[in-house]
């Protein structure tokens, strides 16, 4: 076990996973089970841990943030996704050896073995502009006036990488002076630290004033986007200097950061212990691959640098898409609290409004982004947007939504935000249709799509996941083909906009009977109609004449697996059937039809591309929706939501001791009481959430 004395360290999520051992908090004495003591780097706050280690003859191990730490700042509470653990020193302390320094001096074979992963990781970091912190937006384009651009990087006062990096306050003054002297005619860009800009700490260069030759960057920007426009970079000991090195920029160091002293930088101080000559790639391999440890952001176990890069890239992409002022219409009050995380990012503004007049009073303009739930924006808003040529983005539930019905006010884990139209309206293009027509599916994306299909099939996940999973037993002679017909909500927008002659569940069953008179037809009412939440119920006598079997217990997946074909208007069950290799016949225009994978009764003039199932899934489940897990507080991949839904179902089943279906589908009165409770909670939180 590892002894920990810091309350802050103890609060780090998944700390034992990162350390690889169990922890004991503030032990009074050292028992046999204690193997080491952990403290936070070389800070004075770690003295208690150091004294305990010395008194009991235990090794002290320094814990520090990793080089790819988090999306938001640590001072704002963002937990680390990577840490470094050093049993010799700590990487920023140049006054003595560290495990990283030892790797760079002696680890030639290990560095060579990691070179391929280093190249791949560096390429991804450059592509997605990943840094230690990643909340800041990209830098605005710099002026093209022919002048050389030199970046001078400030740090926070008292930063241990300065104090222990062979530098002091005078180092910053000397750096600024020499940057001006060595680059005559250049424009200097002085970058203040994000925590200084956030008002959390003080800096060494915050006194610098702008003039004709000096620009003070008083707004936080993504470091890599800024470095890309620079010709030369000056640092004391900031990690930003190493990121500049990764981008191929000349770097001048006035302190001794972990990447200095190896021949890759222009060093104004020296460290005699650093004897080896290393390239930027070798330093990266040592620091980011061999020295740092990573947490899997979605699963909570040990991860890799690639897991963290992908996660941070996703957060950055979503932050970019959510930037600006977002005015939202047609969102019921209970939904607003649940929808807001899908739209939020630091510095943006999300406003829910009931009318055009209310939105105008709150500052909506042509520069604002307008969002509507489905097609539910007020007519005045629609007319204003058309007149002002402002696009209306449409928000809807995703295809893998939750454990429970949206009509029962269950929180969604996925949404789609469509800038062109919406997936269920085939009358106009949508982002999904454009993706399906144009997306280039590379081998990596294809493998991921195939892996997601396998995961969905193994965990038996669909959109709502409300029913028990067990096989459907039928007494059918082998000569009769079995057709599954999923019921739908008849006033659903996908039917109103995507169907022509067949527009009701009864009409669909009649069409199936006419097309396949000898088939054994299974009909399953839609969960919302069965729950008496929506329109589409068929009376018992009529229903018995139209089909051979009405299924109300087995889930959609069980019905699909029992059938050879699925006939539908626009139901998502047709998509589920494609995943399971069944023939699908469509009588409307669902998003998954018209691509050569289904037998379609209507035409699709815009859908000219022929797709494989993997390509359909890559666009529909991996690229189009947004996925959010509330307990993580972050956007996640589709795979994480599929696993979470399966875990939630398993948890419900275990609580109910085999009666999970009753909990998922309680009796009508109980369900309405639960729904009322969710409505009240959502209403209260929605009021708080509304600007």
XYZ file of C-alpha atoms in Angstrom:
691
model
C 0.000 0.000 0.000
C 0.983 3.611 -0.566
C 0.705 6.276 2.123
C -0.916 9.582 1.068
C -1.062 12.670 3.280
C -2.523 15.236 0.877
C -6.279 15.701 0.777
C -5.950 16.986 -2.787
C -4.101 13.858 -3.922
C -6.627 11.665 -2.176
C -9.450 13.318 -4.147
C -7.918 12.504 -7.542
C -10.390 10.187 -9.319
C -9.110 6.663 -9.984
C -5.909 7.397 -8.067
C -5.297 3.755 -7.165
C -5.615 2.827 -10.825
C -2.962 5.372 -11.773
C -0.642 4.363 -8.945
C -1.143 0.649 -9.463
C -1.461 0.080 -5.705
C -3.949 0.669 -2.912
C -3.624 3.803 -0.812
C -3.949 4.498 2.890
C -4.700 8.054 3.933
C -2.585 9.652 6.672
C -1.397 6.523 8.486
C -0.150 7.069 12.036
C 2.553 4.446 11.749
C 4.228 2.427 9.014
C 3.015 -1.144 8.974
C 4.468 -3.918 6.901
C 1.904 -3.315 4.173
C 3.265 0.163 3.376
C 5.729 0.164 0.485
C 6.148 3.877 -0.265
C 4.891 7.376 0.430
C 3.456 9.654 -2.254
C 3.494 13.446 -2.214
C 2.833 16.164 -4.754
C 6.107 16.786 -6.551
C 8.675 18.922 -4.776
C 6.238 21.424 -3.318
C 6.523 22.500 0.333
C 3.089 20.924 0.909
C 4.730 17.523 0.439
C 7.002 17.976 3.470
C 4.772 15.952 5.782
C 4.911 13.021 3.364
C 8.687 13.395 3.032
C 9.196 13.462 6.796
C 7.038 10.371 7.281
C 8.997 8.543 4.577
C 12.352 9.509 6.100
C 11.256 8.625 9.624
C 10.110 5.138 8.615
C 12.736 4.354 6.016
C 10.251 4.306 3.126
C 10.897 5.624 -0.388
C 9.249 8.940 -1.247
C 7.594 9.035 -4.674
C 6.716 12.329 -6.357
C 3.352 12.588 -8.108
C 2.696 15.338 -10.664
C 0.332 16.260 -13.476
C 1.144 14.673 -16.800
C 1.971 16.583 -19.966
C -1.512 16.012 -21.426
C -3.445 16.799 -18.294
C -7.077 17.665 -18.978
C -9.498 19.642 -21.091
C -10.138 22.444 -18.569
C -7.731 23.896 -16.013
C -6.825 22.082 -12.834
C -7.519 25.227 -10.785
C -11.118 25.012 -11.994
C -11.439 21.468 -10.707
C -10.728 19.411 -13.810
C -9.216 16.073 -12.675
C -6.013 14.857 -14.352
C -6.132 12.321 -17.172
C -2.400 11.698 -16.857
C 0.182 11.838 -14.103
C 3.884 11.218 -13.718
C 5.257 9.148 -10.845
C 8.928 9.602 -10.054
C 10.824 7.621 -7.422
C 14.100 9.529 -7.991
C 13.153 13.196 -8.249
C 10.629 14.966 -10.457
C 10.970 16.061 -14.078
C 10.919 19.833 -13.474
C 13.561 19.747 -10.723
C 16.851 20.308 -12.544
C 18.787 20.555 -9.265
C 18.933 16.752 -9.007
C 18.326 13.631 -11.113
C 14.858 12.342 -11.997
C 13.457 9.186 -13.517
C 12.850 11.077 -16.766
C 16.413 12.378 -16.861
C 17.662 8.827 -16.320
C 15.513 7.590 -19.223
C 16.965 10.240 -21.502
C 20.559 9.581 -20.424
C 20.444 5.778 -20.457
C 17.278 4.537 -22.169
C 18.389 4.349 -25.790
C 16.827 0.949 -26.572
C 13.546 1.816 -24.875
C 13.370 5.104 -26.762
C 13.997 3.358 -30.080
C 11.287 0.791 -29.328
C 8.787 3.599 -28.682
C 9.636 5.561 -31.832
C 6.683 4.349 -33.925
C 4.176 5.214 -31.191
C 5.959 8.535 -30.704
C 5.589 9.439 -34.380
C 1.901 8.535 -34.329
C 1.195 10.425 -31.109
C 3.071 13.535 -32.244
C 1.147 13.540 -35.524
C -2.176 13.337 -33.636
C -1.148 16.060 -31.197
C -0.261 18.336 -34.097
C -3.421 17.466 -36.037
C -5.767 18.120 -33.111
C -3.626 20.797 -31.414
C -3.563 18.984 -28.078
C -1.748 20.633 -25.177
C -1.543 20.255 -21.405
C -4.813 22.174 -21.008
C -7.239 22.350 -23.923
C -10.178 24.586 -23.026
C -8.898 27.602 -24.982
C -10.060 28.284 -28.516
C -7.660 28.554 -31.431
C -5.660 31.699 -31.991
C -6.951 34.258 -34.455
C -4.846 34.566 -37.641
C -1.786 36.732 -37.107
C -1.173 39.749 -39.354
C 0.678 39.021 -42.586
C 2.981 42.041 -42.695
C 6.283 40.333 -43.459
C 7.663 40.869 -39.947
C 9.244 38.005 -38.046
C 7.087 36.745 -35.165
C 8.725 35.830 -31.862
C 6.791 34.289 -28.986
C 7.883 35.042 -25.404
C 6.193 32.812 -22.817
C 5.348 33.929 -19.291
C 4.733 31.596 -16.322
C 3.079 31.853 -12.912
C 5.068 33.282 -10.016
C 6.414 30.610 -7.733
C 5.963 27.855 -10.330
C 8.199 25.020 -9.135
C 9.527 24.481 -12.665
C 10.978 28.014 -12.379
C 12.162 27.734 -8.782
C 13.800 24.343 -9.386
C 14.578 24.907 -13.060
C 17.748 26.960 -12.554
C 15.809 30.205 -13.073
C 14.288 33.113 -11.164
C 12.497 36.388 -11.775
C 15.593 37.848 -13.434
C 15.484 35.036 -16.026
C 12.220 36.414 -17.403
C 13.578 39.947 -17.646
C 16.696 38.656 -19.412
C 14.581 36.505 -21.754
C 12.439 39.469 -22.787
C 15.468 41.727 -23.318
C 17.401 39.174 -25.362
C 14.358 38.273 -27.445
C 14.216 41.938 -28.485
C 17.956 42.223 -29.046
C 18.370 38.985 -30.986
C 15.413 39.570 -33.306
C 15.658 43.155 -34.590
C 12.588 44.228 -36.528
C 10.515 41.325 -35.205
C 7.158 41.663 -33.502
C 7.216 40.113 -30.032
C 4.148 38.274 -28.752
C 4.127 37.973 -24.955
C 1.896 35.095 -23.878
C 0.527 35.305 -20.352
C -0.271 32.087 -18.485
C -3.909 30.802 -18.575
C -4.131 30.813 -14.767
C -3.000 34.452 -14.744
C -5.662 35.302 -17.314
C -8.211 33.401 -15.204
C -7.297 35.610 -12.235
C -6.057 32.654 -10.210
C -2.330 33.515 -10.055
C 0.266 36.210 -10.817
C 2.817 36.135 -13.631
C 6.377 37.385 -14.217
C 5.625 39.385 -17.377
C 2.164 40.724 -16.612
C 3.695 44.227 -16.329
C 4.666 44.268 -20.034
C 2.725 46.818 -22.059
C 1.846 46.616 -25.718
C 3.512 48.925 -28.233
C 4.276 48.974 -31.943
C 6.699 46.064 -31.563
C 5.035 44.145 -28.720
C 1.703 42.338 -28.556
C 0.507 41.187 -25.138
C -1.740 38.177 -25.544
C -4.320 38.956 -22.880
C -6.685 36.204 -23.964
C -6.159 32.507 -23.477
C -5.619 30.703 -26.784
C -4.704 27.193 -27.752
C -0.886 27.078 -27.533
C -0.275 24.984 -30.643
C -2.476 27.186 -32.814
C -0.435 30.171 -31.623
C 2.947 28.481 -32.057
C 2.097 27.525 -35.649
C 2.306 31.190 -36.627
C 5.611 31.894 -34.847
C 9.142 31.914 -36.217
C 10.933 31.535 -32.887
C 9.908 30.747 -29.298
C 11.527 31.951 -26.044
C 10.745 30.241 -22.733
C 12.159 29.873 -19.251
C 10.840 26.428 -18.371
C 7.294 26.322 -19.788
C 6.011 23.107 -21.366
C 4.935 25.294 -24.264
C 8.582 25.322 -25.342
C 8.483 21.576 -25.852
C 5.251 21.851 -27.825
C 7.026 24.393 -30.030
C 9.818 21.858 -30.472
C 7.235 19.289 -31.650
C 6.078 21.797 -34.257
C 9.627 22.263 -35.527
C 10.174 25.772 -34.154
C 13.547 27.019 -32.828
C 13.273 27.169 -29.031
C 15.439 29.237 -26.676
C 15.441 28.230 -22.982
C 16.446 30.539 -20.126
C 15.835 27.855 -17.525
C 16.393 24.092 -17.503
C 13.061 22.391 -18.323
C 12.950 18.615 -18.867
C 13.505 19.003 -22.617
C 16.552 21.312 -22.366
C 20.177 20.225 -22.113
C 19.860 17.457 -24.723
C 20.941 19.419 -27.789
C 17.431 19.993 -29.162
C 17.096 23.560 -27.844
C 19.173 26.753 -27.639
C 20.059 26.712 -23.925
C 21.217 29.761 -21.963
C 21.927 27.670 -18.839
C 23.559 24.262 -18.599
C 23.118 21.041 -16.641
C 26.238 18.849 -16.481
C 24.276 15.678 -15.717
C 22.575 15.733 -19.116
C 25.203 14.117 -21.311
C 23.218 12.376 -24.069
C 22.155 14.098 -27.288
C 18.452 13.589 -27.960
C 16.027 14.585 -30.695
C 12.607 16.035 -29.984
C 11.052 12.685 -30.871
C 13.241 10.851 -28.348
C 12.437 13.379 -25.621
C 8.749 12.944 -26.433
C 8.999 9.160 -26.270
C 10.687 9.326 -22.877
C 8.387 11.935 -21.323
C 4.996 11.209 -22.856
C 5.191 7.458 -23.465
C 7.576 5.922 -20.936
C 7.406 8.355 -18.008
C 3.745 9.438 -17.910
C 0.774 7.262 -16.982
C -2.670 7.695 -18.491
C -6.218 7.128 -17.345
C -8.816 5.862 -19.792
C -11.153 8.896 -19.756
C -14.330 6.877 -20.338
C -13.718 3.560 -18.608
C -11.718 4.734 -15.593
C -8.995 2.086 -15.912
C -5.425 2.496 -17.106
C -5.332 3.915 -20.582
C -2.849 5.021 -23.203
C -1.770 8.336 -24.598
C -3.951 7.609 -27.618
C -7.064 7.240 -25.420
C -6.374 10.642 -23.884
C -5.570 12.343 -27.203
C -8.800 11.042 -28.745
C -10.810 12.190 -25.721
C -9.265 15.675 -25.665
C -9.687 16.032 -29.424
C -13.386 15.214 -29.016
C -13.811 17.848 -26.287
C -12.042 20.421 -28.453
C -14.217 19.622 -31.462
C -17.412 19.921 -29.418
C -16.226 23.178 -27.840
C -15.616 24.610 -31.311
C -19.066 23.528 -32.511
C -20.723 25.049 -29.434
C -18.895 28.384 -29.509
C -20.826 31.641 -29.581
C -24.402 32.489 -28.599
C -26.893 29.630 -28.922
C -30.588 30.548 -28.802
C -32.778 27.484 -28.315
C -36.484 27.174 -29.144
C -39.069 24.440 -28.661
C -37.278 22.795 -25.730
C -39.713 21.755 -23.029
C -38.744 23.036 -19.626
C -37.874 19.590 -18.248
C -35.460 18.981 -21.156
C -33.400 22.121 -20.749
C -31.261 20.956 -17.844
C -30.479 17.687 -19.651
C -29.782 19.292 -23.015
C -27.555 22.113 -21.757
C -24.402 19.958 -21.266
C -24.584 18.917 -24.923
C -24.429 22.606 -25.917
C -22.232 24.163 -23.237
C -18.616 25.180 -23.465
C -16.654 27.729 -21.473
C -17.278 31.237 -22.749
C -20.363 30.477 -24.817
C -23.940 31.464 -24.005
C -26.900 29.086 -24.162
C -30.301 30.812 -23.977
C -33.661 29.016 -23.972
C -36.491 31.201 -25.259
C -40.203 30.668 -25.881
C -40.658 33.290 -28.579
C -38.869 35.537 -31.032
C -39.668 38.597 -28.913
C -38.214 36.966 -25.781
C -35.054 36.000 -27.675
C -34.649 39.512 -29.058
C -34.924 40.941 -25.557
C -32.112 38.595 -24.535
C -29.850 39.774 -27.352
C -30.393 37.405 -30.291
C -28.908 38.754 -33.525
C -27.833 37.592 -36.967
C -24.525 36.456 -35.420
C -26.321 34.143 -33.002
C -26.839 30.447 -33.622
C -30.471 29.327 -33.627
C -31.387 25.825 -32.482
C -34.785 24.121 -32.394
C -35.990 20.863 -30.938
C -37.008 18.883 -34.008
C -39.254 21.122 -36.068
C -40.752 22.905 -33.046
C -39.488 26.467 -33.376
C -42.217 29.165 -33.397
C -43.321 30.325 -36.843
C -42.079 33.845 -36.088
C -38.602 32.462 -35.388
C -38.679 30.404 -38.593
C -39.718 33.465 -40.626
C -37.062 35.668 -38.968
C -34.335 33.094 -39.613
C -35.362 32.797 -43.263
C -35.476 36.578 -43.680
C -32.119 37.144 -41.973
C -30.553 34.079 -43.657
C -29.705 32.523 -40.302
C -29.660 28.705 -40.424
C -31.747 26.813 -37.884
C -29.899 23.888 -36.330
C -32.166 21.026 -35.363
C -31.717 18.960 -32.219
C -33.113 15.469 -31.692
C -32.519 12.333 -29.655
C -29.715 10.109 -30.852
C -30.115 6.527 -32.033
C -28.675 5.014 -28.832
C -30.502 7.095 -26.270
C -31.082 5.730 -22.777
C -32.487 3.016 -20.537
C -36.097 4.168 -20.607
C -38.373 6.197 -22.852
C -38.003 9.823 -23.753
C -41.756 10.168 -23.320
C -41.242 9.044 -19.713
C -38.788 11.960 -19.313
C -35.684 9.768 -19.069
C -32.453 11.705 -19.527
C -30.809 11.201 -22.959
C -27.193 10.092 -23.308
C -27.026 11.108 -26.965
C -28.367 13.889 -29.160
C -27.911 14.968 -32.748
C -27.386 18.598 -33.757
C -27.990 18.984 -37.479
C -27.013 22.204 -39.252
C -28.779 21.478 -42.555
C -32.004 19.710 -41.715
C -32.739 16.676 -39.599
C -32.284 12.987 -40.271
C -36.010 12.102 -40.260
C -36.941 14.696 -42.914
C -36.006 13.258 -46.336
C -37.509 16.283 -48.069
C -34.277 18.234 -47.640
C -30.600 17.426 -47.104
C -29.334 16.811 -43.587
C -25.886 16.526 -42.046
C -26.413 12.777 -41.807
C -27.375 12.426 -45.455
C -24.365 14.531 -46.459
C -22.095 12.366 -44.305
C -23.483 9.209 -45.849
C -23.014 10.641 -49.343
C -19.463 11.904 -48.780
C -17.717 10.424 -45.729
C -14.399 8.781 -46.572
C -14.190 5.780 -44.251
C -10.512 4.984 -43.718
C -9.390 1.580 -42.395
C -9.215 2.831 -38.803
C -12.752 4.212 -38.883
C -13.985 1.042 -40.600
C -12.446 -1.116 -37.864
C -14.035 1.061 -35.218
C -17.453 0.806 -36.918
C -17.158 -2.975 -37.091
C -16.097 -3.060 -33.434
C -19.112 -0.950 -32.462
C -21.453 -3.282 -34.344
C -19.952 -6.261 -32.529
C -20.325 -4.468 -29.187
C -23.963 -3.558 -29.847
C -24.758 -7.137 -30.840
C -22.932 -8.636 -27.857
C -24.625 -6.310 -25.347
C -28.006 -6.326 -27.143
C -28.344 -2.548 -27.043
C -30.897 -0.532 -28.998
C -32.436 2.949 -28.587
C -34.497 2.717 -25.376
C -33.505 -0.646 -23.829
C -36.669 -1.015 -21.782
C -37.511 -4.704 -22.108
C -36.182 -8.077 -21.041
C -33.770 -9.911 -23.306
C -34.832 -13.475 -24.046
C -35.612 -15.452 -27.221
C -39.012 -15.307 -28.861
C -40.569 -18.790 -29.002
C -42.890 -19.322 -31.965
C -44.797 -22.333 -33.251
C -44.312 -21.829 -36.990
C -43.935 -24.422 -39.727
C -40.568 -24.230 -41.540
C -42.202 -23.387 -44.883
C -43.637 -20.062 -43.644
C -41.334 -17.043 -43.785
C -41.352 -14.979 -40.585
C -41.710 -11.204 -40.906
C -41.348 -8.770 -38.031
C -43.334 -5.518 -38.260
C -42.383 -2.930 -35.610
C -45.137 -0.540 -34.595
C -44.498 3.184 -34.630
C -45.933 6.377 -33.171
C -48.207 7.471 -35.986
C -47.804 11.213 -35.486
C -44.025 10.850 -35.443
C -42.271 13.370 -37.683
C -40.445 10.605 -39.580
C -43.829 9.268 -40.732
C -45.358 12.668 -41.441
C -42.338 13.705 -43.508
C -41.060 10.403 -44.824
C -44.115 8.376 -45.844
C -46.611 8.626 -48.683
C -49.247 5.870 -49.035
C -48.487 3.819 -45.939
C -48.773 6.153 -42.946
C -50.310 4.053 -40.134
C -49.463 0.832 -38.335
C -52.665 -0.724 -39.666
C -51.808 0.377 -43.197
C -48.337 -1.125 -42.857
C -49.704 -4.481 -41.699
C -52.173 -4.496 -44.612
C -49.340 -3.748 -47.055
C -47.237 -6.567 -45.604
C -50.161 -8.993 -45.828
C -50.700 -8.027 -49.460
C -47.012 -8.343 -50.344
C -46.420 -11.598 -48.400
C -49.765 -13.395 -47.969
C -48.235 -16.648 -46.743
C -45.880 -15.150 -44.163
C -46.076 -15.443 -40.393
C -46.284 -11.828 -39.232
C -45.047 -10.690 -35.814
C -46.219 -7.263 -34.700
C -44.791 -5.399 -31.738
C -46.493 -2.187 -30.577
C -44.185 0.784 -30.084
C -43.209 1.301 -26.410
C -44.665 4.839 -26.400
C -48.053 3.701 -27.745
C -48.112 0.743 -25.404
C -47.249 3.127 -22.562
C -50.230 5.282 -23.642
C -47.934 8.245 -24.199
C -48.358 8.586 -27.981
C -50.734 7.843 -30.889
C -50.648 4.555 -32.809
C -52.519 1.874 -30.900
C -54.507 -0.735 -32.866
C -57.584 -2.352 -31.294
C -57.235 -5.976 -30.211
C -59.743 -7.550 -32.647
C -58.403 -5.687 -35.665
C -54.833 -6.427 -34.661
C -55.466 -10.166 -34.393
C -56.843 -10.175 -37.951
C -53.830 -8.330 -39.329
C -51.002 -10.387 -37.833
C -50.239 -13.841 -36.475
C -48.539 -12.847 -33.235
C -48.539 -9.696 -31.085
C -45.419 -9.468 -28.940
C -45.428 -7.328 -25.780
C -42.785 -8.987 -23.616
C -39.748 -9.804 -25.753
C -37.701 -6.801 -26.845
C -37.241 -5.566 -30.396
C -33.966 -7.446 -30.718
C -35.607 -10.746 -29.845
C -38.287 -10.109 -32.477
C -35.673 -9.260 -35.108
C -33.681 -12.382 -34.295
C -36.792 -14.542 -34.627
C -37.576 -13.186 -38.115
C -35.958 -13.452 -41.511
C -37.261 -10.071 -42.665
C -38.267 -6.764 -41.097
C -40.879 -4.582 -42.814
C -41.210 -1.016 -41.578
C -42.252 2.504 -42.454
C -39.357 4.414 -40.882
C -38.694 2.630 -37.580
C -35.198 2.512 -36.095
C -35.867 -1.224 -35.756
C -35.011 -1.453 -39.447
C -31.542 -0.124 -38.650
C -31.251 -2.606 -35.770
C -32.223 -5.356 -38.206
C -29.493 -4.339 -40.670
C -26.939 -4.630 -37.854
C -28.154 -8.195 -37.345
C -27.984 -9.202 -40.987
C -31.736 -9.290 -41.666
C -33.464 -8.295 -44.880
C -35.181 -4.938 -44.409
C -38.095 -3.661 -46.497
C -39.005 0.024 -46.125
C -42.351 1.630 -46.971
C -41.169 5.143 -46.085
C -37.873 7.015 -46.291
C -35.853 6.349 -43.113
C -32.293 7.626 -42.877
C -30.807 4.147 -43.430
C -32.715 3.451 -46.679
C -31.696 4.389 -50.201
C -28.058 3.306 -49.785
C -28.332 -0.146 -51.325
C -28.738 -2.014 -48.040
C -32.545 -2.138 -47.943
C -35.435 -3.135 -50.241
C -37.211 0.207 -50.699
C -40.771 0.852 -51.895
C -40.072 4.578 -52.441
C -37.308 6.354 -54.343
C -34.373 8.429 -53.009
C -33.124 10.786 -55.735
C -30.377 12.428 -53.618
C -28.983 9.181 -52.211
C -26.797 7.929 -55.023
C -23.988 6.251 -53.113
C -23.917 2.506 -52.390
C -22.720 1.819 -48.859
C -21.498 -1.111 -46.831
C -22.942 -1.677 -43.376
C -19.682 -0.503 -41.791
C -19.871 2.772 -43.732
C -23.496 3.282 -42.698
C -22.597 2.761 -39.032
C -19.488 4.953 -39.213
C -21.576 7.950 -40.278
C -24.763 7.189 -38.329
C -23.379 6.200 -34.936
C -19.771 7.422 -34.846
C -19.783 10.784 -36.652
C -23.328 12.188 -36.504
C -24.514 12.081 -32.842
C -23.083 13.634 -29.713
C -22.711 11.423 -26.645
C -22.482 12.730 -23.067
C -22.090 10.912 -19.740
C -23.200 13.063 -16.778
C -21.005 11.358 -14.173
C -17.886 11.908 -16.302
C -19.044 15.393 -17.250
C -17.641 15.079 -20.755
C -18.441 14.112 -24.299
C -17.648 10.468 -24.945
C -17.539 8.011 -27.808
C -20.500 5.880 -28.847
C -18.828 2.805 -27.371
C -18.886 4.342 -23.876
C -22.641 4.966 -24.026
C -23.304 1.443 -25.289
C -21.331 0.032 -22.355
C -23.025 2.375 -19.869
C -26.492 1.359 -21.062
C -25.578 -2.311 -20.695
C -24.179 -1.651 -17.197
C -27.322 0.247 -16.194
C -29.568 -2.579 -17.345
C -27.442 -5.099 -15.478
C -27.599 -2.964 -12.335
C -31.391 -2.687 -12.582
C -31.693 -6.426 -13.085
C -29.518 -7.107 -10.045
C -31.551 -4.728 -7.870
C -34.794 -6.292 -8.932
C -33.601 -9.898 -8.396
C -34.828 -11.043 -11.756
C -37.727 -8.578 -12.056
C -35.902 -5.963 -14.108
C -38.716 -5.768 -16.650
C -41.086 -4.544 -13.920
C -38.662 -1.772 -12.951
C -38.056 -0.823 -16.579
C -41.759 -1.077 -17.432
C -43.687 -0.465 -14.199
C -47.455 -0.490 -14.167
C -49.205 2.522 -15.621
C -49.989 4.282 -12.319
C -46.471 3.806 -10.954
C -44.970 4.952 -14.243
C -47.042 8.120 -14.217
C -45.942 8.877 -10.657
C -42.289 8.402 -11.654
C -42.870 10.543 -14.717
C -44.441 13.281 -12.581
C -41.449 13.215 -10.249
C -39.034 13.547 -13.182
C -41.168 16.340 -14.590
C -40.998 18.313 -11.334
C -37.234 17.776 -10.961
C -36.673 18.657 -14.625
C -38.924 21.702 -14.338
C -37.035 23.031 -11.312
C -33.637 22.390 -12.878
C -34.892 23.745 -16.194
C -35.904 27.005 -14.483
C -32.440 27.252 -12.953
C -30.874 26.354 -16.303
C -32.809 28.980 -18.283
C -31.144 32.366 -18.816
